Structures are given as structure tokens and as C-alpha cells.
mmCIF file of C-alpha atoms in Angstrom:
data_model
loop_
_atom_site.group_PDB
_atom_site.id
_atom_site.type_symbol
_atom_site.label_atom_id
_atom_site.label_comp_id
_atom_site.label_asym_id
_atom_site.label_seq_id
_atom_site.Cartn_x
_atom_site.Cartn_y
_atom_site.Cartn_z
ATOM 1 C CA MET A 8 -1.764 -96.885 27.885
ATOM 2 C CA VAL A 9 -4.987 -97.766 29.655
ATOM 3 C CA LEU A 10 -8.226 -98.250 27.709
ATOM 4 C CA VAL A 11 -11.225 -97.850 30.006
ATOM 5 C CA LEU A 12 -14.489 -99.286 28.735
ATOM 6 C CA ARG A 13 -17.838 -98.034 30.013
ATOM 7 C CA GLY A 14 -19.299 -101.062 31.768
ATOM 8 C CA GLU A 15 -22.934 -99.995 31.914
ATOM 9 C CA LEU A 16 -23.188 -100.178 28.108
ATOM 10 C CA ARG A 17 -22.579 -103.952 28.226
ATOM 11 C CA LEU A 18 -20.915 -103.909 24.826
ATOM 12 C CA SER A 19 -20.232 -107.147 22.987
ATOM 13 C CA ALA A 20 -16.615 -108.359 22.979
ATOM 14 C CA GLY A 21 -16.217 -107.233 19.371
ATOM 15 C CA LYS A 22 -17.684 -103.803 19.976
ATOM 16 C CA ALA A 23 -15.507 -103.329 23.067
ATOM 17 C CA ALA A 24 -12.413 -104.367 21.076
ATOM 18 C CA VAL A 25 -13.189 -101.780 18.409
ATOM 19 C CA GLN A 26 -13.705 -99.002 20.985
ATOM 20 C CA ALA A 27 -10.379 -99.904 22.611
ATOM 21 C CA ALA A 28 -8.681 -99.855 19.204
ATOM 22 C CA HIS A 29 -10.228 -96.429 18.434
ATOM 23 C CA ALA A 30 -8.904 -95.075 21.740
ATOM 24 C CA ALA A 31 -5.409 -96.485 21.156
ATOM 25 C CA VAL A 32 -5.147 -94.980 17.668
ATOM 26 C CA MET A 33 -6.480 -91.624 18.912
ATOM 27 C CA LEU A 34 -3.964 -91.573 21.776
ATOM 28 C CA VAL A 35 -1.102 -92.365 19.402
ATOM 29 C CA THR A 36 -2.033 -89.696 16.856
ATOM 30 C CA GLN A 37 -2.554 -87.158 19.655
ATOM 31 C CA ALA A 38 0.832 -88.055 21.155
ATOM 32 C CA GLU A 39 2.538 -87.734 17.761
ATOM 33 C CA GLU A 40 1.554 -84.060 17.856
ATOM 34 C CA HIS A 41 1.826 -83.221 21.540
ATOM 35 C CA HIS A 42 3.808 -85.836 23.474
ATOM 36 C CA ALA A 43 6.409 -87.203 21.040
ATOM 37 C CA PRO A 44 9.078 -88.129 23.647
ATOM 38 C CA GLY A 45 6.549 -90.010 25.782
ATOM 39 C CA LEU A 46 5.291 -91.804 22.688
ATOM 40 C CA ARG A 47 8.792 -92.900 21.668
ATOM 41 C CA ALA A 48 9.460 -94.195 25.175
ATOM 42 C CA TRP A 49 6.184 -96.104 25.118
ATOM 43 C CA PHE A 50 6.930 -97.730 21.745
ATOM 44 C CA ALA A 51 10.446 -98.604 22.932
ATOM 45 C CA GLN A 52 8.955 -100.414 25.934
ATOM 46 C CA GLY A 53 6.681 -102.592 23.794
ATOM 47 C CA GLN A 54 3.617 -100.286 23.518
ATOM 48 C CA LYS A 55 1.965 -101.734 26.618
ATOM 49 C CA LYS A 56 -1.809 -101.572 26.735
ATOM 50 C CA ILE A 57 -4.378 -102.767 29.204
ATOM 51 C CA ALA A 58 -8.180 -102.826 28.906
ATOM 52 C CA VAL A 59 -10.192 -102.214 32.070
ATOM 53 C CA VAL A 60 -13.759 -101.315 32.998
ATOM 54 C CA ALA A 61 -15.365 -98.458 34.920
ATOM 55 C CA PRO A 62 -19.090 -98.810 35.586
ATOM 56 C CA THR A 63 -20.636 -95.481 34.520
ATOM 57 C CA LEU A 64 -20.029 -92.331 32.496
ATOM 58 C CA GLU A 65 -19.709 -90.457 35.785
ATOM 59 C CA ASP A 66 -16.902 -92.805 36.833
ATOM 60 C CA LEU A 67 -15.161 -92.254 33.501
ATOM 61 C CA THR A 68 -15.518 -88.481 33.844
ATOM 62 C CA GLN A 69 -13.984 -88.504 37.320
ATOM 63 C CA LEU A 70 -11.188 -90.683 36.005
ATOM 64 C CA GLU A 71 -10.520 -88.270 33.152
ATOM 65 C CA ARG A 72 -10.308 -85.377 35.630
ATOM 66 C CA LYS A 73 -7.880 -87.280 37.828
ATOM 67 C CA ALA A 74 -5.747 -88.289 34.824
ATOM 68 C CA ARG A 75 -5.534 -84.689 33.595
ATOM 69 C CA ALA A 76 -4.527 -83.559 37.076
ATOM 70 C CA HIS A 77 -1.667 -86.076 36.853
ATOM 71 C CA GLY A 78 -0.604 -84.814 33.397
ATOM 72 C CA ILE A 79 -1.755 -87.985 31.623
ATOM 73 C CA PRO A 80 -3.051 -87.529 28.051
ATOM 74 C CA THR A 81 -6.725 -88.481 27.584
ATOM 75 C CA VAL A 82 -9.136 -89.133 24.711
ATOM 76 C CA TRP A 83 -12.848 -89.907 24.566
ATOM 77 C CA VAL A 84 -14.231 -92.396 22.080
ATOM 78 C CA GLU A 85 -17.719 -91.517 20.875
ATOM 79 C CA ASP A 86 -19.473 -94.191 18.923
ATOM 80 C CA ALA A 87 -21.048 -93.492 15.553
ATOM 81 C CA GLY A 88 -23.953 -95.475 16.992
ATOM 82 C CA LEU A 89 -24.799 -97.596 14.007
ATOM 83 C CA THR A 90 -25.316 -100.757 15.998
ATOM 84 C CA GLU A 91 -25.374 -101.188 19.788
ATOM 85 C CA VAL A 92 -25.626 -97.622 21.196
ATOM 86 C CA PRO A 93 -27.136 -94.222 20.185
ATOM 87 C CA PRO A 94 -24.913 -91.912 18.062
ATOM 88 C CA GLY A 95 -22.450 -89.830 20.103
ATOM 89 C CA THR A 96 -22.444 -92.188 23.101
ATOM 90 C CA ARG A 97 -19.155 -92.062 24.996
ATOM 91 C CA THR A 98 -18.007 -95.663 25.036
ATOM 92 C CA CYS A 99 -14.381 -95.556 26.151
ATOM 93 C CA LEU A 100 -11.806 -93.304 27.814
ATOM 94 C CA GLY A 101 -8.216 -93.688 26.636
ATOM 95 C CA LEU A 102 -5.331 -92.723 28.934
ATOM 96 C CA GLY A 103 -1.660 -92.353 28.003
ATOM 97 C CA PRO A 104 0.838 -93.127 26.746
ATOM 98 C CA SER A 105 2.522 -92.478 30.077
ATOM 99 C CA ALA A 106 5.081 -94.192 32.273
ATOM 100 C CA VAL A 107 3.515 -97.085 34.210
ATOM 101 C CA GLY A 108 4.456 -95.356 37.466
ATOM 102 C CA ASP A 109 2.429 -92.299 36.455
ATOM 103 C CA ILE A 110 -0.671 -94.040 35.167
ATOM 104 C CA ASP A 111 -0.914 -96.917 37.640
ATOM 105 C CA PRO A 112 -1.988 -94.828 40.667
ATOM 106 C CA VAL A 113 -4.914 -93.443 38.634
ATOM 107 C CA THR A 114 -6.224 -96.740 37.247
ATOM 108 C CA ARG A 115 -5.042 -99.630 39.422
ATOM 109 C CA HIS A 116 -8.383 -99.910 41.235
ATOM 110 C CA LEU A 117 -10.214 -100.779 38.006
ATOM 111 C CA PRO A 118 -10.984 -104.432 37.119
ATOM 112 C CA LEU A 119 -9.737 -105.916 33.833
ATOM 113 C CA LEU A 120 -12.223 -106.051 30.972
ATOM 114 C CA MET B 211 -9.527 -101.749 8.922
ATOM 115 C CA VAL B 212 -10.341 -105.315 9.935
ATOM 116 C CA LEU B 213 -8.920 -106.804 13.122
ATOM 117 C CA VAL B 214 -9.017 -110.602 12.968
ATOM 118 C CA LEU B 215 -8.715 -112.403 16.294
ATOM 119 C CA ARG B 216 -7.507 -116.009 16.480
ATOM 120 C CA GLY B 217 -10.518 -117.857 17.815
ATOM 121 C CA GLU B 218 -8.804 -121.048 18.987
ATOM 122 C CA LEU B 219 -6.937 -119.085 21.676
ATOM 123 C CA ARG B 220 -10.222 -118.273 23.426
ATOM 124 C CA LEU B 221 -8.858 -114.985 24.724
ATOM 125 C CA SER B 222 -10.739 -113.050 27.388
ATOM 126 C CA ALA B 223 -12.636 -109.958 26.209
ATOM 127 C CA GLY B 224 -9.958 -107.707 27.688
ATOM 128 C CA LYS B 225 -7.093 -109.602 26.122
ATOM 129 C CA ALA B 226 -8.850 -109.632 22.739
ATOM 130 C CA ALA B 227 -9.448 -105.866 23.005
ATOM 131 C CA VAL B 228 -5.755 -105.258 23.669
ATOM 132 C CA GLN B 229 -4.687 -107.424 20.708
ATOM 133 C CA ALA B 230 -7.102 -105.524 18.445
ATOM 134 C CA ALA B 231 -5.724 -102.220 19.743
ATOM 135 C CA HIS B 232 -2.145 -103.400 19.107
ATOM 136 C CA ALA B 233 -3.069 -104.329 15.524
ATOM 137 C CA ALA B 234 -4.795 -100.985 14.892
ATOM 138 C CA VAL B 235 -1.836 -98.960 16.152
ATOM 139 C CA MET B 236 0.613 -101.104 14.147
ATOM 140 C CA LEU B 237 -1.458 -100.672 10.970
ATOM 141 C CA VAL B 238 -1.602 -96.900 11.468
ATOM 142 C CA THR B 239 2.124 -96.507 12.094
ATOM 143 C CA GLN B 240 2.895 -98.786 9.128
ATOM 144 C CA ALA B 241 0.543 -96.768 6.917
ATOM 145 C CA GLU B 242 2.134 -93.500 8.040
ATOM 146 C CA GLU B 243 5.346 -94.738 6.418
ATOM 147 C CA HIS B 244 4.064 -96.675 3.435
ATOM 148 C CA HIS B 245 0.414 -95.887 2.640
ATOM 149 C CA ALA B 246 -0.101 -92.236 3.629
ATOM 150 C CA PRO B 247 -2.863 -91.416 1.099
ATOM 151 C CA GLY B 248 -4.885 -94.494 2.086
ATOM 152 C CA LEU B 249 -4.434 -93.585 5.738
ATOM 153 C CA ARG B 250 -5.681 -90.033 5.211
ATOM 154 C CA ALA B 251 -8.728 -91.329 3.336
ATOM 155 C CA TRP B 252 -9.451 -93.776 6.143
ATOM 156 C CA PHE B 253 -9.219 -91.104 8.854
ATOM 157 C CA ALA B 254 -11.434 -88.795 6.767
ATOM 158 C CA GLN B 255 -14.071 -91.518 6.620
ATOM 159 C CA GLY B 256 -14.197 -91.950 10.400
ATOM 160 C CA GLN B 257 -11.400 -94.528 10.858
ATOM 161 C CA LYS B 258 -13.764 -97.481 10.532
ATOM 162 C CA LYS B 259 -12.754 -100.672 12.313
ATOM 163 C CA ILE B 260 -14.361 -104.037 12.734
ATOM 164 C CA ALA B 261 -13.301 -106.966 14.909
ATOM 165 C CA VAL B 262 -13.921 -110.469 13.569
ATOM 166 C CA VAL B 263 -12.755 -114.009 14.295
ATOM 167 C CA ALA B 264 -11.010 -116.706 12.288
ATOM 168 C CA PRO B 265 -10.700 -120.105 13.973
ATOM 169 C CA THR B 266 -7.046 -121.112 13.588
ATOM 170 C CA LEU B 267 -3.563 -119.786 12.799
ATOM 171 C CA GLU B 268 -3.806 -121.600 9.451
ATOM 172 C CA ASP B 269 -6.987 -119.634 8.660
ATOM 173 C CA LEU B 270 -5.248 -116.382 9.587
ATOM 174 C CA THR B 271 -2.246 -117.257 7.428
ATOM 175 C CA GLN B 272 -4.451 -117.981 4.411
ATOM 176 C CA LEU B 273 -6.255 -114.706 5.038
ATOM 177 C CA GLU B 274 -2.972 -112.808 5.163
ATOM 178 C CA ARG B 275 -1.933 -114.333 1.835
ATOM 179 C CA LYS B 276 -5.245 -113.374 0.242
ATOM 180 C CA ALA B 277 -5.058 -109.837 1.644
ATOM 181 C CA ARG B 278 -1.534 -109.342 0.300
ATOM 182 C CA ALA B 279 -2.642 -110.604 -3.101
ATOM 183 C CA HIS B 280 -5.316 -107.868 -3.019
ATOM 184 C CA GLY B 281 -2.768 -105.186 -2.052
ATOM 185 C CA ILE B 282 -4.161 -104.796 1.474
ATOM 186 C CA PRO B 283 -1.609 -103.883 4.184
ATOM 187 C CA THR B 284 -1.227 -106.530 6.906
ATOM 188 C CA VAL B 285 0.327 -106.817 10.375
ATOM 189 C CA TRP B 286 0.703 -109.690 12.820
ATOM 190 C CA VAL B 287 0.290 -109.158 16.533
ATOM 191 C CA GLU B 288 2.509 -111.421 18.622
ATOM 192 C CA ASP B 289 1.785 -111.486 22.292
ATOM 193 C CA ALA B 290 4.493 -110.943 24.876
ATOM 194 C CA GLY B 291 2.866 -113.932 26.569
ATOM 195 C CA LEU B 292 2.891 -112.718 30.121
ATOM 196 C CA THR B 293 -0.615 -113.930 30.885
ATOM 197 C CA GLU B 294 -2.901 -116.074 28.727
ATOM 198 C CA VAL B 295 -0.649 -117.444 25.944
ATOM 199 C CA PRO B 296 3.030 -118.458 25.447
ATOM 200 C CA PRO B 297 5.460 -115.688 24.357
ATOM 201 C CA GLY B 298 5.478 -115.032 20.601
ATOM 202 C CA THR B 299 2.017 -116.483 20.003
ATOM 203 C CA ARG B 300 0.307 -114.869 17.020
ATOM 204 C CA THR B 301 -2.957 -113.586 18.433
ATOM 205 C CA CYS B 302 -4.359 -111.250 15.779
ATOM 206 C CA LEU B 303 -4.022 -110.322 12.113
ATOM 207 C CA GLY B 304 -4.649 -106.676 11.239
ATOM 208 C CA LEU B 305 -5.757 -105.700 7.719
ATOM 209 C CA GLY B 306 -5.887 -102.215 6.223
ATOM 210 C CA PRO B 307 -6.520 -99.371 6.181
ATOM 211 C CA SER B 308 -8.126 -99.949 2.793
ATOM 212 C CA ALA B 309 -11.299 -98.920 1.029
ATOM 213 C CA VAL B 310 -14.267 -100.992 2.210
ATOM 214 C CA GLY B 311 -14.772 -102.231 -1.338
ATOM 215 C CA ASP B 312 -11.244 -103.647 -1.371
ATOM 216 C CA ILE B 313 -11.217 -105.277 2.044
ATOM 217 C CA ASP B 314 -14.789 -106.581 2.202
ATOM 218 C CA PRO B 315 -14.372 -109.382 -0.377
ATOM 219 C CA VAL B 316 -11.454 -110.760 1.662
ATOM 220 C CA THR B 317 -13.104 -110.720 5.086
ATOM 221 C CA ARG B 318 -16.890 -110.678 4.719
ATOM 222 C CA HIS B 319 -17.218 -114.407 5.426
ATOM 223 C CA LEU B 320 -15.805 -113.990 8.950
ATOM 224 C CA PRO B 321 -18.134 -113.733 11.976
ATOM 225 C CA LEU B 322 -17.988 -110.706 14.279
ATOM 226 C CA LEU B 323 -15.990 -111.105 17.483
#
């Protein structure tokens, strides 16, 4: 599972942590419905997660397209916008759960958060 | 849902985000088994999360005790320790999902991450 924060928003550490947590929960609940075997495999391997950064919304959108083309589940986190960003702002793209070998080629160029 | 990071570990933003995401997923999967009505209510209200900090493991342990006494679900995140901390280190305490009115008295004194 890779949690990709939108760098240009310059979120605080706490806000970024919450967006990553939203994405992880959304990916798990989505996988419970649509990708149950992949989810079980991911839990069995210690539910690995990594948080990385892509600079802009355009970068995130391209990444989402590439992930979908590779059959990797995706979710968008939109913030309620009560504090640091306007309502509906896309703050984070969640990818997975998928085998590391599937997801790594799509995200390995991104720096750690 | 309140995700309490252990301040003394001085985790990087990315590492803290991953610990918070671990806690959130663990709380959701725990609630699916043991607190389904509370979980549904929490999702219906926009799956609110907040990330805060408590200084030491002792502070986290006291907080866990207080949360349990208030009937709030808890989870510990232990890190696999491949990067910033030794294996098995407790990095984060997750609390909830619970009604804001139940969880707020236990955690409102803690600063945001």
C-alpha cells in the first residue's frame, strides 16, 4: 500500500498523517468488497505501508492513471476542508493493497514523505 | 478516532503518517469484529480522525488505561523496526472509533501532531 501525499499543499505533519490514515482505511474497505484475496495476502505480509510525496494534483492524476493501467486499486482522499485547505481538495492518492512487485514500478521514483 | 503518536521517538513525517495509518486500519478491523454499530456510526459521520502527540510511552500507557476505563477501543502499533526504531517499539496508540463526546474528555489535552 502506497499513500501519496500532495506536496504542493504543504500540509502539517498531523494533517498529512490523517490524510494517509483516511486513504489506508478507504483502501482496506474497498478491498474488502472487491479485492479480498489481495487484502488477505497483504495482511498476512504485515500490512506494509509507505508514505511518499508527489508535487502536484497533475502528478497524482497521472499516477492514478498509471496505477489503474497496472490493475492497482486506487482511492482519492478529499478533505472536508475545515482547517488547512478548501473543502473538496484532493489531498492524497491511495494505491493498493497490491504485491510489492506490482506497485513498486509505479511509485519507486517518488520521495518519502 | 484519535491517533496518538509517541513524541519521544521523533519520527519523520512519513514514518508518523504510516504509524497513524496502521492504527486506523487496526481500529477499523477490530471494530468490524467487536464494535460494528459504533463503526457504522463513525463512517456515517465522515470517519473523523485526528493525529495528536503524547511525549512518552508512559504517557501513552496511562492514556490507554483511561480510554479502556471509558469503554473506548484501543490498539497499539508496534513497528517492524526496519528503519527508524528497534523492532517491536510501540510507536502509536489508536483510540476509537467512538462518539466525539466520549473520546474528547480523554484526549483533548494532547497537542496536534
